[in-house]
Coordinates of C-alpha atoms in Angstrom, one line a residue:
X1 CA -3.8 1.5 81.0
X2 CA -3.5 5.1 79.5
X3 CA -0.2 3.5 77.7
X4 CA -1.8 0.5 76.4
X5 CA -5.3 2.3 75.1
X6 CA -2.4 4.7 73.7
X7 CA -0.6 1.8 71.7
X8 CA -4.1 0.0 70.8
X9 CA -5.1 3.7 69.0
X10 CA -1.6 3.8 67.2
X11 CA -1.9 0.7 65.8
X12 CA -5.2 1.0 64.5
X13 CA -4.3 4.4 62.6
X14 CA -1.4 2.2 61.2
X15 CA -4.3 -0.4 60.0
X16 CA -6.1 2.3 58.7
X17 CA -3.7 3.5 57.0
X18 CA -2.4 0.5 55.6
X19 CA -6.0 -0.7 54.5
X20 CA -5.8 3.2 52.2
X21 CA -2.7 2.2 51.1
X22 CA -3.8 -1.4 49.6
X23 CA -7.0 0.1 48.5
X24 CA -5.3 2.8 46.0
X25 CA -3.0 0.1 44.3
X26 CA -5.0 -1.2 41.7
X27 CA -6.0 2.5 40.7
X28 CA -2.1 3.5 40.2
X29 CA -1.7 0.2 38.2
X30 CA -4.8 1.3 36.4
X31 CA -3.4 4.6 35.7
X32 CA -0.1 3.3 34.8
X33 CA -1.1 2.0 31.0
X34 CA -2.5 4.6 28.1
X35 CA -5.0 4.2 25.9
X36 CA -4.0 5.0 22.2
X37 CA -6.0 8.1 22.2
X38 CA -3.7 9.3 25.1
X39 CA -0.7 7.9 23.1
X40 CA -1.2 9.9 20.1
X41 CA -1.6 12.8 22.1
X42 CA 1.6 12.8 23.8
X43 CA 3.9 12.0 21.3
X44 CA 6.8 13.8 23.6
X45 CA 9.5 11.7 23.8
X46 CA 8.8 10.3 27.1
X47 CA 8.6 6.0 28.0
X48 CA 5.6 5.1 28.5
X49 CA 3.2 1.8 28.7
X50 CA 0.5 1.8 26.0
X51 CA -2.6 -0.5 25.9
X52 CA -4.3 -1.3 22.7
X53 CA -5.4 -3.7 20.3
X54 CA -3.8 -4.9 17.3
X55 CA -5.4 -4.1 13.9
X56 CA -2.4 -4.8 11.3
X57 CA 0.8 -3.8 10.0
X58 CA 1.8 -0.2 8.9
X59 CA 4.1 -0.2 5.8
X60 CA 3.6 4.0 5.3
X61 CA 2.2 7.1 6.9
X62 CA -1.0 6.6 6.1
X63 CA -1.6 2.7 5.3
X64 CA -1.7 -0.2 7.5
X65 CA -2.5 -3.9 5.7
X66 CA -4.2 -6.4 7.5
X67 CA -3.0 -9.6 5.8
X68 CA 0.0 -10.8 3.3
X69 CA 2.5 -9.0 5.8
X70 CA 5.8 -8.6 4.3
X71 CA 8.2 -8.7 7.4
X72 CA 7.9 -8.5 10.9
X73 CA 9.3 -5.2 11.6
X74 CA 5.9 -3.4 12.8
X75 CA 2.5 -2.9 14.3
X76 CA -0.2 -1.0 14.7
X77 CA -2.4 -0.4 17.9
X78 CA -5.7 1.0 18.0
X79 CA -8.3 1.3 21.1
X80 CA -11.0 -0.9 19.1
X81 CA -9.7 -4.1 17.1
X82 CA -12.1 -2.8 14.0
X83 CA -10.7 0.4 13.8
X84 CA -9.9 1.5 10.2
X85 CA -8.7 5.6 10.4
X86 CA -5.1 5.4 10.8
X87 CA -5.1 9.0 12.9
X88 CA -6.8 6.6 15.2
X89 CA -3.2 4.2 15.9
X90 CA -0.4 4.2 17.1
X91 CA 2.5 2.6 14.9
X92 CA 4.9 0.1 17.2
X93 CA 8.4 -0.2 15.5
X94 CA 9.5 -4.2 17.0
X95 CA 12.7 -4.3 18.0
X96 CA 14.8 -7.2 16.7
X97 CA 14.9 -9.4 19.9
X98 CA 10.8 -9.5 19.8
X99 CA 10.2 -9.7 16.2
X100 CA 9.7 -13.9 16.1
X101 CA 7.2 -13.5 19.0
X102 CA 5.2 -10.3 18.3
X103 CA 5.6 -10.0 14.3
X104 CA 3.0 -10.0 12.3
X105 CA 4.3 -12.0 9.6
X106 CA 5.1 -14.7 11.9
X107 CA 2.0 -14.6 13.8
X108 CA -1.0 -13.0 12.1
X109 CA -3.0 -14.6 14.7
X110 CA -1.8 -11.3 17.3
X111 CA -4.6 -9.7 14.9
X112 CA -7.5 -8.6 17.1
X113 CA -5.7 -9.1 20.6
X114 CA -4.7 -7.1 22.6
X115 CA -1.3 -5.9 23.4
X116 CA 0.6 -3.9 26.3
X117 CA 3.9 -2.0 24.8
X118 CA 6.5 -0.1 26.8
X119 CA 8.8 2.3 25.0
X120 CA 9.6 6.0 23.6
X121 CA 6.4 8.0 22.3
X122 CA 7.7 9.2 19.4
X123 CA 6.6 9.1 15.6
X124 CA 7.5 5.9 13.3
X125 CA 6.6 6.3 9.4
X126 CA 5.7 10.2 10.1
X127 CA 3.1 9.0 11.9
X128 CA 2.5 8.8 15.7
X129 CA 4.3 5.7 17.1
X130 CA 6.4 4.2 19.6
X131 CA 9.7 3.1 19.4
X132 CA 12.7 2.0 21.4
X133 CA 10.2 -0.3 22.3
X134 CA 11.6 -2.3 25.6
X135 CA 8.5 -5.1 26.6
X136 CA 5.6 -6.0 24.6
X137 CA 2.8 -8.6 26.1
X138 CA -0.2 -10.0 25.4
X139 CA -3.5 -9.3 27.5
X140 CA -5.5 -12.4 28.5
X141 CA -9.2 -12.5 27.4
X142 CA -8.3 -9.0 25.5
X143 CA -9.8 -9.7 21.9
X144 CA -12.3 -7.8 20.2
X145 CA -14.0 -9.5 16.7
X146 CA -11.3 -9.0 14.5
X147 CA -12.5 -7.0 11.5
X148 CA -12.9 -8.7 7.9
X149 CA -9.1 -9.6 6.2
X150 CA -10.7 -9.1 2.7
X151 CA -11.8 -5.6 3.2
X152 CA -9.5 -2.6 2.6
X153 CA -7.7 -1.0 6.3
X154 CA -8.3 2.3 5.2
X155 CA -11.5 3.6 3.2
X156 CA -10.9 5.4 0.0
X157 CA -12.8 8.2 1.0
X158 CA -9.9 8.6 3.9
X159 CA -6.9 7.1 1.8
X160 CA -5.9 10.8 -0.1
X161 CA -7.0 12.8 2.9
X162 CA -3.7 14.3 3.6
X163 CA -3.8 15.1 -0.4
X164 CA -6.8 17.6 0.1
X165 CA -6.0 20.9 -1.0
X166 CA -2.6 20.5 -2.8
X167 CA -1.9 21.1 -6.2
X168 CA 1.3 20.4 -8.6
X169 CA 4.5 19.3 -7.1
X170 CA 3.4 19.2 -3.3
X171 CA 0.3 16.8 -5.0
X172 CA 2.7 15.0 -6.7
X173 CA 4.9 14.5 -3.9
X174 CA 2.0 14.0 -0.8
X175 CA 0.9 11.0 -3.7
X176 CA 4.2 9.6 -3.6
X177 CA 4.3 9.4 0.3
X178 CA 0.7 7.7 0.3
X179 CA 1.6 5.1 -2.2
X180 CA 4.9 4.2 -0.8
X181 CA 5.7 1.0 0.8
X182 CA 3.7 -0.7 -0.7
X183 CA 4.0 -5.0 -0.8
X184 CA 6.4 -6.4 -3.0
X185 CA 5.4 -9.4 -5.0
X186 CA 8.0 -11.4 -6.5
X187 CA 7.7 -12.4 -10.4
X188 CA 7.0 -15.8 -10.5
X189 CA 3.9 -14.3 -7.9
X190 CA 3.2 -11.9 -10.7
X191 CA 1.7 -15.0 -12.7
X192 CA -1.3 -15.8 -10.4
X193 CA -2.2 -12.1 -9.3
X194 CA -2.9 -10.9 -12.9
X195 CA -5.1 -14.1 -13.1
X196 CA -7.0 -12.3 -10.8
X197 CA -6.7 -8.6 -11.4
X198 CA -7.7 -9.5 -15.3
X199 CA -10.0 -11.7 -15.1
X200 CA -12.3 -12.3 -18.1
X201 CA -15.5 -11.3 -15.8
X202 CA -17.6 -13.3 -18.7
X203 CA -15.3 -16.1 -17.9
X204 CA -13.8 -16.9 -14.7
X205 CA -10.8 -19.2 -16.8
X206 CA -9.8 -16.6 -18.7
X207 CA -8.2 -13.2 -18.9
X208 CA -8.3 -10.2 -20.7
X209 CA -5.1 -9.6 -22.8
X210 CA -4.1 -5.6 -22.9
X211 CA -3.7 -5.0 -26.2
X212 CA -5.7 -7.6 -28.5
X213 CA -8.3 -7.2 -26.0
X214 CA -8.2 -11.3 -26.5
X215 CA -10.0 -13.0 -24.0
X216 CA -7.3 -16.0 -23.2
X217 CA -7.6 -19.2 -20.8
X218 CA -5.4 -18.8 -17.6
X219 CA -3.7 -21.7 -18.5
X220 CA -1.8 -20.7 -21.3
X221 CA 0.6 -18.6 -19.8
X222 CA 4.5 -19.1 -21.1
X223 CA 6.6 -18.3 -23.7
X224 CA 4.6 -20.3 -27.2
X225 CA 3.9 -17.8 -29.8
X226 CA 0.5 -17.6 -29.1
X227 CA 0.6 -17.8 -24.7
X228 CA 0.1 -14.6 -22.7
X229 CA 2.8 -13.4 -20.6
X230 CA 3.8 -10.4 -18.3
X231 CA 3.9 -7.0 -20.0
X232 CA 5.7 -4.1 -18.0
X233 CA 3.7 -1.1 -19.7
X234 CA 6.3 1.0 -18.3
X235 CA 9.4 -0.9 -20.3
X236 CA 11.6 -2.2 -17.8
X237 CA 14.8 -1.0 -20.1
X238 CA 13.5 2.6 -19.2
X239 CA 15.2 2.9 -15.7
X240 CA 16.9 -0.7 -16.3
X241 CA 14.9 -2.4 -13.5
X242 CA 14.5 -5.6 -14.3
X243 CA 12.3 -7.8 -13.0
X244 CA 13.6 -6.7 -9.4
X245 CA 10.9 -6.5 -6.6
X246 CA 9.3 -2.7 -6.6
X247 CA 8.8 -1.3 -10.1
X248 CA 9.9 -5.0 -11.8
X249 CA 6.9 -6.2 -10.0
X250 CA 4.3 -3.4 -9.3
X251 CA 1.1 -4.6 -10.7
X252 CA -0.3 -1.6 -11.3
X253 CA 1.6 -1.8 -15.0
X254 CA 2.5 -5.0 -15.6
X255 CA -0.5 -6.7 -17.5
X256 CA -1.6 -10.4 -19.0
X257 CA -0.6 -9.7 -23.2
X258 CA 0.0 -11.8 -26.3
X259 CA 4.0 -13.2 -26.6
X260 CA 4.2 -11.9 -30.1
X261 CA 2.5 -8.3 -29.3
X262 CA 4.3 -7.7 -26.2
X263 CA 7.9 -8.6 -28.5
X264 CA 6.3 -5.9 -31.1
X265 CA 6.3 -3.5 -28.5
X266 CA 9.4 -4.5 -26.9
X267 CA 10.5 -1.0 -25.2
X268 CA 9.0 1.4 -27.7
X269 CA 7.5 5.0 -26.1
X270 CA 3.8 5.9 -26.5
X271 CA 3.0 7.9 -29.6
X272 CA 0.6 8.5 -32.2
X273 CA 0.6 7.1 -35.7
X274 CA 2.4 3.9 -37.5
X275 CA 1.1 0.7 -39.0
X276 CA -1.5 -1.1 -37.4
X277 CA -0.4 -4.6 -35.9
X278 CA -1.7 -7.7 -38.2
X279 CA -2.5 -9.6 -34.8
X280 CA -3.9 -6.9 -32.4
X281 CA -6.0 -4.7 -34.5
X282 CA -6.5 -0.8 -33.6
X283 CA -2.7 -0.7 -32.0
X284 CA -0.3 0.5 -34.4
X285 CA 3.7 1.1 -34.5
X286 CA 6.8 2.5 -36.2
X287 CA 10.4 2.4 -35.1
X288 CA 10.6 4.5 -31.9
X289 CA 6.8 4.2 -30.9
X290 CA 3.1 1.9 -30.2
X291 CA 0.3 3.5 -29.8
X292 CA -2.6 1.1 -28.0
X293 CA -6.2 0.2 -28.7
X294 CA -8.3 3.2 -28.0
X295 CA -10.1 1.1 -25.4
X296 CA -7.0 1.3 -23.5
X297 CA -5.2 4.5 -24.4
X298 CA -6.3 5.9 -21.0
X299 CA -5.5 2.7 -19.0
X300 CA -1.7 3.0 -20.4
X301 CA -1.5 6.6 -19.4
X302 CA -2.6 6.1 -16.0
X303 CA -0.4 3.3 -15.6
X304 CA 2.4 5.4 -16.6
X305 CA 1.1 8.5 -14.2
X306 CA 1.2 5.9 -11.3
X307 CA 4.8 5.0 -11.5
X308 CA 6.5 8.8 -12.3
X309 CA 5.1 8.8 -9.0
X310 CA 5.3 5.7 -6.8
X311 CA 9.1 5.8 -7.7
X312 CA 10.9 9.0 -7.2
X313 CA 14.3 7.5 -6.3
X314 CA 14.3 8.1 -2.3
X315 CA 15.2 4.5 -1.8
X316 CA 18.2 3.9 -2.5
X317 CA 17.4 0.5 -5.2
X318 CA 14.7 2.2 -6.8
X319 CA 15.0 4.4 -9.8
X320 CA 13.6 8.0 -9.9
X321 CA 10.9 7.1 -13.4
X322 CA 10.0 10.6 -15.0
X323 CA 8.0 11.5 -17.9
X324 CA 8.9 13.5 -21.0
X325 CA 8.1 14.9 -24.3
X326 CA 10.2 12.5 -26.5
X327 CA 10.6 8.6 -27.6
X328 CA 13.7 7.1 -28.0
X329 CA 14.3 7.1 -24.2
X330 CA 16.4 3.7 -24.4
X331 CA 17.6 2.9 -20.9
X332 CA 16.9 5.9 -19.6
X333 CA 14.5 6.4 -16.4
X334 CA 12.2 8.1 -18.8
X335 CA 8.9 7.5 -20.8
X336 CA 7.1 9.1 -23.4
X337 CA 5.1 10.9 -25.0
X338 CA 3.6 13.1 -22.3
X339 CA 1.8 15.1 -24.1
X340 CA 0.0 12.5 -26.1
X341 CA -0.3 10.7 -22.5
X342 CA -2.3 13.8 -21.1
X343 CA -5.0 13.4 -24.8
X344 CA -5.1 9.6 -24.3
X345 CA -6.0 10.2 -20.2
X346 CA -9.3 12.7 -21.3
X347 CA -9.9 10.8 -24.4
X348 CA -10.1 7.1 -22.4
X349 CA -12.2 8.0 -18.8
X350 CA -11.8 5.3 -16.6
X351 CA -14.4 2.2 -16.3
X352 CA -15.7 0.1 -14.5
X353 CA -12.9 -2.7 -15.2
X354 CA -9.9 -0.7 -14.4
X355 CA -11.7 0.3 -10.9
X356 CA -12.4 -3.4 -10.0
X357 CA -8.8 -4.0 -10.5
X358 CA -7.4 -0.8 -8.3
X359 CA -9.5 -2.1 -5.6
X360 CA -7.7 -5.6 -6.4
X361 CA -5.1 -4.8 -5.9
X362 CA -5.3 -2.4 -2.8
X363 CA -7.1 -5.0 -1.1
X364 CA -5.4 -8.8 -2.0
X365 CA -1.9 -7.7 -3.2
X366 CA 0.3 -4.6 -2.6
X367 CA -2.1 -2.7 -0.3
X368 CA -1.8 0.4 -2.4
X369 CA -4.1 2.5 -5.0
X370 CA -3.5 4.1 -8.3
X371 CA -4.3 7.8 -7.4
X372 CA -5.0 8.5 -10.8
X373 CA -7.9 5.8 -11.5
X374 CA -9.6 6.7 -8.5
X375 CA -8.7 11.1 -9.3
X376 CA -8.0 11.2 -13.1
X377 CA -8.1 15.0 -12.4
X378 CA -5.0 15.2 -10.4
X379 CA -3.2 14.1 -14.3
X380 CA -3.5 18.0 -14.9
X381 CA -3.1 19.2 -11.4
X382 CA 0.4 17.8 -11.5
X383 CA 1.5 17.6 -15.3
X384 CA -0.5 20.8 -17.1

C-alpha cells in the first residue's frame, strides 16, 4: 500500500508538472516575436523575429513612399499601420527568393497587414533595419486601416529633421542624403506628370508654359512650332545626361515650355542682359546666356539649387551637377551664373504655385521635396 500511495503521489507531481509546463508555452511563443519599438532598440547584430505592420517602401534614410513603388527590394514595418515618423520603422531589405511574394511593387495590397520577419538586426539605408532576412509571413486578421495613399509618408515638418542645426557643406550634404532615392519616371511618363504639376489652376485643360507664362491646352504637346514640350532647366548637355532616368527625368526642373523658346534657349547659362525674345516677352538672350521672366527668375534658381544637390555623383550613373560663376559651360557638369542665381532667389520669393507643385510632386510622383522651395534660406547657408 505504502508503495502504491508512493507511485499515485509521483505521478501526480509529474501531472503537475506537466500541466506548468503546457501552461508557460504560449507565453515563450509570445515572447519570442518583437515589436518594432524593441527592434529599433536592439539594432546589435543578433537574429531575431520582428512583428509589425506594413506601412510602405523605404527608398532613403529618411523617406518611405506609400504608392508608385519602384522595385520590390524593401519594406518598412511600423507597430501601427498609420504610422508616418520614420524613427518609428524598421526597414526590411527582401531577399531575392521572397521578393515576388512579399514586394511591394508586386503586391501593394501587403500595405496595412501585418507581417512577421526573421533575420539580422542591423541598419538598411542608415536607418534601423533588418536584413539577411531568412522567413517572412503574413499574420491572419492582422490589418489595421491602412492610412490614406494620396497623403505624404512623412510630414514636412519632420522631412528636414536630421537637417536642424547644420550649416554649409554638412547642410548641403545631409540635403543630398534626404533627397536621394527618389522615384524615377521615365520620359515618355514625363508627358502626363507635368500635366499635372502645371496645371493652369484657372483651367484644368491647360498648363502654364515656363517662360511665355502662356496658358496652353494639354493637348498640344509635340514637336509643331507652336506645341509645348519638356524643357530640362538644368540643360541636359551640362553633365551630358540625356534623357536617362534620374536627372534626364527629375521633375523638379524639367517644365511644360513653347518648342520655339525652349530651341532659343537651347543649353545657354543663366545671366543677365541680351535682347528680349519676340515670342516670350520679359526673357531676353545673347550668345552664351537667357535670362527668364522676372516672374520666374527665382523658380529657375531653385530648380537649379535642387539638382547641385540631389546629384552629387555617389552613384555611379549619375553625374556630380555643380554650380559656378561662368557661362559657356558646354558639356560640362556645370551651370551658371551663380551669382546672379543667388539675386534672382531673393529677388523672386517663392509662391503659392511653385509650393503646390513641390507637394506634387512629393506626394504623386518621385516622393521627394525641393529643400529650397520649402527653405529658400538654406540658398545662402550653403552657397554665401
Amino acid at each position: 500500500m505504502k508503495l502504491y500511495a508512493l507511485c499515485k503521489k509521483t505521478w501526480a507531481m509529474s501531472l503537475l508538472i506537466f500541466v506548468l509546463l503546457v501552461s508557460l508555452t504560449p507565453v515563450s511563443q509570445a515572447a519570442a516575436f518583437l515589436s518594432v519599438a524593441q527592434a529599433l532598440e536592439n539594432q546589435n547584430n543578433s537574429v531575431q523575429t520582428v512583428k509589425g505592420y506594413v506601412v510602405g517602401q523605404p527608398t532613403g534614410t529618411s523617406t518611405v513612399i506609400k504608392s508608385n513603388y519602384p522595385n520590390d527590394y524593401a519594406l518598412a514595418l511600423a507597430d501601427s499601420s498609420n504610422e508616418t515618423n520614420t524613427d518609428k520603422m524598421v526597414y526590411v531589405q527582401i531577399p531575392s527568393n521572397l521578393r515576388s511574394t512579399f514586394g511591394l511593387q508586386s503586391h501593394s495590397e501587403l500595405k496595412g497587414k501585418s507581417l512577421t520577419v526573421t533575420g539580422t538586426l542591423t541598419p538598411y539605408f542608415s536607418h534601423s533595419g533588418i536584413k539577411s532576412v531568412t522567413s517572412i509571413s503574413t499574420e491572419t486578421g492582422g490589418t489595421d486601416p491602412a492610412p490614406d495613399p494620396t497623403e505624404p509618408t512623412v510630414p514636412v515638418e519632420d522631412y528636414y529633421r536630421t537637417a536642424a542645426e547644420k550649416t554649409g557643406n554638412s547642410l548641403k550634404i545631409e540635403l543630398h542624403n534626404i533627397i536621394d532615392h527618389h522615384t524615377e519616371l521615365s520620359y515618355s511618363a514625363v508627358w502626363e506628370a507635368l500635366k499635372k504639376t502645371d496645371e493652369d489652376p484657372a483651367n484644368a485643360n491647360n498648363v502654364i508654359l515656363l517662360y511665355t507664362g502662356r496658358s496652353q491646352a494639354k493637348g498640344t504637346k509635340g514637336g509643331g512650332v507652336d506645341d509645348w514640350n519638356r524643357e530640362h532647366v538644368w540643360a541636359k548637355s551640362h553633365g551630358d545626361f540625356g534623357t536617362a532616368m534620374g536627372p534626364g527625368t527629375d521633375l523638379h526642373h524639367l517644365r511644360p515650355t513653347d518648342v520655339s523658346v525652349n530651341s532659343t534657349r537651347g543649353n545657354l547659362d543663366f545671366d543677365n542682359g541680351g535682347t528680349e525674345h519676340s515670342e516670350a516677352l520679359g526673357n531676353y538672350f545673347d550668345s552664351d546666356s537667357w535670362e527668364p521672366r522676372d516672374e520666374v527668375k527665382g523658380d529657375v534658381a531653385r530648380m537649379l539649387f535642387y539638382m547641385a544637390v540631389r546629384y552629387e555623383g555617389d552613384v555611379s550613373d549619375e553625374p556630380d551637377l555643380e554650380l559656378n560663376n561662368t557661362v559657356n559651360n558646354g558639356t560640362a557638369p556645370y551651370h551658371g551664373k551663380l551669382s546672379v542665381l543667388l539675386q534672382w532667389n531673393a529677388q523672386d520669393p517663392v509662391d503659392d504655385r511653385e509650393r503646390r507643385r513641390n507637394d506634387i510632386i512629393y506626394s504623386d510622383y518621385q516622393h521627394n521635396r525641393n529643400p529650397f522651395i520649402d527653405h529658400p534660406e538654406w540658398v545662402n547657408e550653403i552657397w554665401n
